[in-house]
Amino acid sequence: MKANLFADIPEKAEKEIIEILASGKKFRVERIISNGQSTPENNWYDQDESEWVIVVEGGAVIEYQEDEFFEMFPGDYIFIPAHKKHRVKSTSLDEETIWLAFFVMDED
């Protein structure tokens, strides 16, 4: 199956769009499209899986619970270990932010 990462992107969606592009027993690949969305204040992701995420288009700020911030622009990527509490502080307001996220279940 052939697809394009930039195809079928709606203009100004009210909610963030998350699409699973591929998955297996121990991994998942998602395309995430943000339009100014962010994680609600004082809410933190605490995932059972590690995440490697890259900004393909747009921009965002990732925040770790320890007050560490990462501004992200096209080409920037970050590895978030499982159970590392984090949130999306902000995404671009004037353009879509397209993310590619790879989730990997850690070995037991």
mmCIF file of the C-alpha atoms, coordinates in Angstrom:
data_MODEL
# 
_entry.id   MODEL 
# 
loop_
_atom_site.group_PDB 
_atom_site.id 
_atom_site.type_symbol 
_atom_site.label_atom_id 
_atom_site.label_alt_id 
_atom_site.label_comp_id 
_atom_site.label_asym_id 
_atom_site.label_entity_id 
_atom_site.label_seq_id 
_atom_site.pdbx_PDB_ins_code 
_atom_site.Cartn_x 
_atom_site.Cartn_y 
_atom_site.Cartn_z 
_atom_site.occupancy 
_atom_site.B_iso_or_equiv 
_atom_site.pdbx_formal_charge 
_atom_site.auth_seq_id 
_atom_site.auth_comp_id 
_atom_site.auth_asym_id 
_atom_site.auth_atom_id 
_atom_site.pdbx_PDB_model_num 
ATOM 1   C CA . MET A 1 1   ? 0.000   0.000  0.000  1.00 0.00 ? 1   MET A CA 1 
ATOM 2   C CA . LYS A 1 2   ? 1.314   3.441  -0.955 1.00 0.00 ? 2   LYS A CA 1 
ATOM 3   C CA . ALA A 1 3   ? 0.323   6.596  0.925  1.00 0.00 ? 3   ALA A CA 1 
ATOM 4   C CA . ASN A 1 4   ? 1.518   10.170 1.376  1.00 0.00 ? 4   ASN A CA 1 
ATOM 5   C CA . LEU A 1 5   ? 2.191   11.811 4.740  1.00 0.00 ? 5   LEU A CA 1 
ATOM 6   C CA . PHE A 1 6   ? 0.838   15.140 3.442  1.00 0.00 ? 6   PHE A CA 1 
ATOM 7   C CA . ALA A 1 7   ? -2.365  13.777 1.859  1.00 0.00 ? 7   ALA A CA 1 
ATOM 8   C CA . ASP A 1 8   ? -5.865  14.303 3.232  1.00 0.00 ? 8   ASP A CA 1 
ATOM 9   C CA . ILE A 1 9   ? -5.019  17.022 5.733  1.00 0.00 ? 9   ILE A CA 1 
ATOM 10  C CA . PRO A 1 10  ? -8.172  18.927 6.665  1.00 0.00 ? 10  PRO A CA 1 
ATOM 11  C CA . GLU A 1 11  ? -8.060  22.691 7.129  1.00 0.00 ? 11  GLU A CA 1 
ATOM 12  C CA . LYS A 1 12  ? -8.343  23.788 10.756 1.00 0.00 ? 12  LYS A CA 1 
ATOM 13  C CA . ALA A 1 13  ? -9.733  20.696 12.451 1.00 0.00 ? 13  ALA A CA 1 
ATOM 14  C CA . GLU A 1 14  ? -11.222 21.420 15.882 1.00 0.00 ? 14  GLU A CA 1 
ATOM 15  C CA . LYS A 1 15  ? -9.598  18.362 17.433 1.00 0.00 ? 15  LYS A CA 1 
ATOM 16  C CA . GLU A 1 16  ? -6.162  16.907 16.973 1.00 0.00 ? 16  GLU A CA 1 
ATOM 17  C CA . ILE A 1 17  ? -6.151  14.122 14.384 1.00 0.00 ? 17  ILE A CA 1 
ATOM 18  C CA . ILE A 1 18  ? -4.331  10.901 15.231 1.00 0.00 ? 18  ILE A CA 1 
ATOM 19  C CA . GLU A 1 19  ? -4.028  8.197  12.593 1.00 0.00 ? 19  GLU A CA 1 
ATOM 20  C CA . ILE A 1 20  ? -2.279  4.853  12.996 1.00 0.00 ? 20  ILE A CA 1 
ATOM 21  C CA . LEU A 1 21  ? -0.115  4.308  9.920  1.00 0.00 ? 21  LEU A CA 1 
ATOM 22  C CA . ALA A 1 22  ? 1.400   0.972  10.954 1.00 0.00 ? 22  ALA A CA 1 
ATOM 23  C CA . SER A 1 23  ? 1.383   -1.281 14.007 1.00 0.00 ? 23  SER A CA 1 
ATOM 24  C CA . GLY A 1 24  ? 2.592   -4.609 15.319 1.00 0.00 ? 24  GLY A CA 1 
ATOM 25  C CA . LYS A 1 25  ? 2.864   -6.469 18.602 1.00 0.00 ? 25  LYS A CA 1 
ATOM 26  C CA . LYS A 1 26  ? 5.528   -4.133 20.015 1.00 0.00 ? 26  LYS A CA 1 
ATOM 27  C CA . PHE A 1 27  ? 5.242   -0.922 17.965 1.00 0.00 ? 27  PHE A CA 1 
ATOM 28  C CA . ARG A 1 28  ? 2.874   1.675  16.541 1.00 0.00 ? 28  ARG A CA 1 
ATOM 29  C CA . VAL A 1 29  ? 3.470   4.527  14.057 1.00 0.00 ? 29  VAL A CA 1 
ATOM 30  C CA . GLU A 1 30  ? 1.105   7.496  14.107 1.00 0.00 ? 30  GLU A CA 1 
ATOM 31  C CA . ARG A 1 31  ? 0.590   10.617 12.047 1.00 0.00 ? 31  ARG A CA 1 
ATOM 32  C CA . ILE A 1 32  ? -0.629  13.383 14.302 1.00 0.00 ? 32  ILE A CA 1 
ATOM 33  C CA . ILE A 1 33  ? -2.027  16.643 12.952 1.00 0.00 ? 33  ILE A CA 1 
ATOM 34  C CA . SER A 1 34  ? -2.369  19.540 15.388 1.00 0.00 ? 34  SER A CA 1 
ATOM 35  C CA . ASN A 1 35  ? -3.956  22.937 14.798 1.00 0.00 ? 35  ASN A CA 1 
ATOM 36  C CA . GLY A 1 36  ? -3.076  24.902 17.920 1.00 0.00 ? 36  GLY A CA 1 
ATOM 37  C CA . GLN A 1 37  ? -4.056  22.102 20.296 1.00 0.00 ? 37  GLN A CA 1 
ATOM 38  C CA . SER A 1 38  ? -2.152  21.480 23.511 1.00 0.00 ? 38  SER A CA 1 
ATOM 39  C CA . THR A 1 39  ? -2.372  19.204 26.520 1.00 0.00 ? 39  THR A CA 1 
ATOM 40  C CA . PRO A 1 40  ? -4.562  20.767 29.218 1.00 0.00 ? 40  PRO A CA 1 
ATOM 41  C CA . GLU A 1 41  ? -2.625  22.548 31.959 1.00 0.00 ? 41  GLU A CA 1 
ATOM 42  C CA . ASN A 1 42  ? -1.451  20.180 34.733 1.00 0.00 ? 42  ASN A CA 1 
ATOM 43  C CA . ASN A 1 43  ? -2.278  17.072 32.654 1.00 0.00 ? 43  ASN A CA 1 
ATOM 44  C CA . TRP A 1 44  ? 0.681   14.791 31.954 1.00 0.00 ? 44  TRP A CA 1 
ATOM 45  C CA . TYR A 1 45  ? 1.119   11.854 29.623 1.00 0.00 ? 45  TYR A CA 1 
ATOM 46  C CA . ASP A 1 46  ? 2.529   8.836  31.486 1.00 0.00 ? 46  ASP A CA 1 
ATOM 47  C CA . GLN A 1 47  ? 2.812   6.215  28.761 1.00 0.00 ? 47  GLN A CA 1 
ATOM 48  C CA . ASP A 1 48  ? 3.645   2.526  29.102 1.00 0.00 ? 48  ASP A CA 1 
ATOM 49  C CA . GLU A 1 49  ? 5.629   2.751  25.866 1.00 0.00 ? 49  GLU A CA 1 
ATOM 50  C CA . SER A 1 50  ? 8.628   4.783  24.731 1.00 0.00 ? 50  SER A CA 1 
ATOM 51  C CA . GLU A 1 51  ? 8.002   7.369  22.018 1.00 0.00 ? 51  GLU A CA 1 
ATOM 52  C CA . TRP A 1 52  ? 10.243  8.815  19.326 1.00 0.00 ? 52  TRP A CA 1 
ATOM 53  C CA . VAL A 1 53  ? 8.511   11.775 17.696 1.00 0.00 ? 53  VAL A CA 1 
ATOM 54  C CA . ILE A 1 54  ? 9.551   14.175 14.927 1.00 0.00 ? 54  ILE A CA 1 
ATOM 55  C CA . VAL A 1 55  ? 7.938   17.402 13.757 1.00 0.00 ? 55  VAL A CA 1 
ATOM 56  C CA . VAL A 1 56  ? 7.554   17.222 9.980  1.00 0.00 ? 56  VAL A CA 1 
ATOM 57  C CA . GLU A 1 57  ? 5.767   20.557 9.524  1.00 0.00 ? 57  GLU A CA 1 
ATOM 58  C CA . GLY A 1 58  ? 4.790   23.401 11.839 1.00 0.00 ? 58  GLY A CA 1 
ATOM 59  C CA . GLY A 1 59  ? 6.087   23.744 15.364 1.00 0.00 ? 59  GLY A CA 1 
ATOM 60  C CA . ALA A 1 60  ? 5.450   22.793 18.967 1.00 0.00 ? 60  ALA A CA 1 
ATOM 61  C CA . VAL A 1 61  ? 6.748   22.939 22.516 1.00 0.00 ? 61  VAL A CA 1 
ATOM 62  C CA . ILE A 1 62  ? 7.106   19.741 24.558 1.00 0.00 ? 62  ILE A CA 1 
ATOM 63  C CA . GLU A 1 63  ? 7.341   20.076 28.333 1.00 0.00 ? 63  GLU A CA 1 
ATOM 64  C CA . TYR A 1 64  ? 8.612   17.525 30.835 1.00 0.00 ? 64  TYR A CA 1 
ATOM 65  C CA . GLN A 1 65  ? 7.132   17.583 34.326 1.00 0.00 ? 65  GLN A CA 1 
ATOM 66  C CA . GLU A 1 66  ? 10.516  18.720 35.684 1.00 0.00 ? 66  GLU A CA 1 
ATOM 67  C CA . ASP A 1 67  ? 10.078  22.128 33.921 1.00 0.00 ? 67  ASP A CA 1 
ATOM 68  C CA . GLU A 1 68  ? 12.245  21.168 30.961 1.00 0.00 ? 68  GLU A CA 1 
ATOM 69  C CA . PHE A 1 69  ? 11.003  22.561 27.627 1.00 0.00 ? 69  PHE A CA 1 
ATOM 70  C CA . PHE A 1 70  ? 11.855  21.613 24.042 1.00 0.00 ? 70  PHE A CA 1 
ATOM 71  C CA . GLU A 1 71  ? 10.927  23.925 21.167 1.00 0.00 ? 71  GLU A CA 1 
ATOM 72  C CA . MET A 1 72  ? 10.435  21.787 18.092 1.00 0.00 ? 72  MET A CA 1 
ATOM 73  C CA . PHE A 1 73  ? 10.487  22.789 14.440 1.00 0.00 ? 73  PHE A CA 1 
ATOM 74  C CA . PRO A 1 74  ? 10.530  20.749 11.197 1.00 0.00 ? 74  PRO A CA 1 
ATOM 75  C CA . GLY A 1 75  ? 13.183  18.064 11.450 1.00 0.00 ? 75  GLY A CA 1 
ATOM 76  C CA . ASP A 1 76  ? 13.475  18.228 15.249 1.00 0.00 ? 76  ASP A CA 1 
ATOM 77  C CA . TYR A 1 77  ? 12.863  14.975 17.084 1.00 0.00 ? 77  TYR A CA 1 
ATOM 78  C CA . ILE A 1 78  ? 12.842  13.790 20.662 1.00 0.00 ? 78  ILE A CA 1 
ATOM 79  C CA . PHE A 1 79  ? 12.903  10.429 22.426 1.00 0.00 ? 79  PHE A CA 1 
ATOM 80  C CA . ILE A 1 80  ? 10.556  10.148 25.395 1.00 0.00 ? 80  ILE A CA 1 
ATOM 81  C CA . PRO A 1 81  ? 11.204  7.094  27.585 1.00 0.00 ? 81  PRO A CA 1 
ATOM 82  C CA . ALA A 1 82  ? 8.243   5.126  28.932 1.00 0.00 ? 82  ALA A CA 1 
ATOM 83  C CA . HIS A 1 83  ? 6.713   6.761  32.033 1.00 0.00 ? 83  HIS A CA 1 
ATOM 84  C CA . LYS A 1 84  ? 8.547   10.054 31.469 1.00 0.00 ? 84  LYS A CA 1 
ATOM 85  C CA . LYS A 1 85  ? 5.777   12.533 32.303 1.00 0.00 ? 85  LYS A CA 1 
ATOM 86  C CA . HIS A 1 86  ? 5.349   15.059 29.513 1.00 0.00 ? 86  HIS A CA 1 
ATOM 87  C CA . ARG A 1 87  ? 2.803   17.243 27.759 1.00 0.00 ? 87  ARG A CA 1 
ATOM 88  C CA . VAL A 1 88  ? 2.398   19.260 24.585 1.00 0.00 ? 88  VAL A CA 1 
ATOM 89  C CA . LYS A 1 89  ? 2.585   22.827 25.865 1.00 0.00 ? 89  LYS A CA 1 
ATOM 90  C CA . SER A 1 90  ? 1.679   24.354 22.497 1.00 0.00 ? 90  SER A CA 1 
ATOM 91  C CA . THR A 1 91  ? 1.466   23.803 18.751 1.00 0.00 ? 91  THR A CA 1 
ATOM 92  C CA . SER A 1 92  ? 1.507   26.320 15.884 1.00 0.00 ? 92  SER A CA 1 
ATOM 93  C CA . LEU A 1 93  ? -1.585  28.502 15.678 1.00 0.00 ? 93  LEU A CA 1 
ATOM 94  C CA . ASP A 1 94  ? -1.077  29.690 12.090 1.00 0.00 ? 94  ASP A CA 1 
ATOM 95  C CA . GLU A 1 95  ? -0.285  26.378 10.386 1.00 0.00 ? 95  GLU A CA 1 
ATOM 96  C CA . GLU A 1 96  ? -0.773  22.665 10.920 1.00 0.00 ? 96  GLU A CA 1 
ATOM 97  C CA . THR A 1 97  ? 1.785   20.818 12.953 1.00 0.00 ? 97  THR A CA 1 
ATOM 98  C CA . ILE A 1 98  ? 2.381   17.386 11.461 1.00 0.00 ? 98  ILE A CA 1 
ATOM 99  C CA . TRP A 1 99  ? 4.081   14.878 13.735 1.00 0.00 ? 99  TRP A CA 1 
ATOM 100 C CA . LEU A 1 100 ? 5.313   11.378 13.051 1.00 0.00 ? 100 LEU A CA 1 
ATOM 101 C CA . ALA A 1 101 ? 5.382   9.338  16.257 1.00 0.00 ? 101 ALA A CA 1 
ATOM 102 C CA . PHE A 1 102 ? 6.920   5.894  16.757 1.00 0.00 ? 102 PHE A CA 1 
ATOM 103 C CA . PHE A 1 103 ? 5.818   4.052  19.901 1.00 0.00 ? 103 PHE A CA 1 
ATOM 104 C CA . VAL A 1 104 ? 7.750   1.029  21.137 1.00 0.00 ? 104 VAL A CA 1 
ATOM 105 C CA . MET A 1 105 ? 6.712   -1.284 23.949 1.00 0.00 ? 105 MET A CA 1 
ATOM 106 C CA . ASP A 1 106 ? 9.646   -1.817 26.271 1.00 0.00 ? 106 ASP A CA 1 
ATOM 107 C CA . GLU A 1 107 ? 10.782  -5.378 26.924 1.00 0.00 ? 107 GLU A CA 1 
ATOM 108 C CA . ASP A 1 108 ? 9.419   -6.971 30.099 1.00 0.00 ? 108 ASP A CA 1 
# 
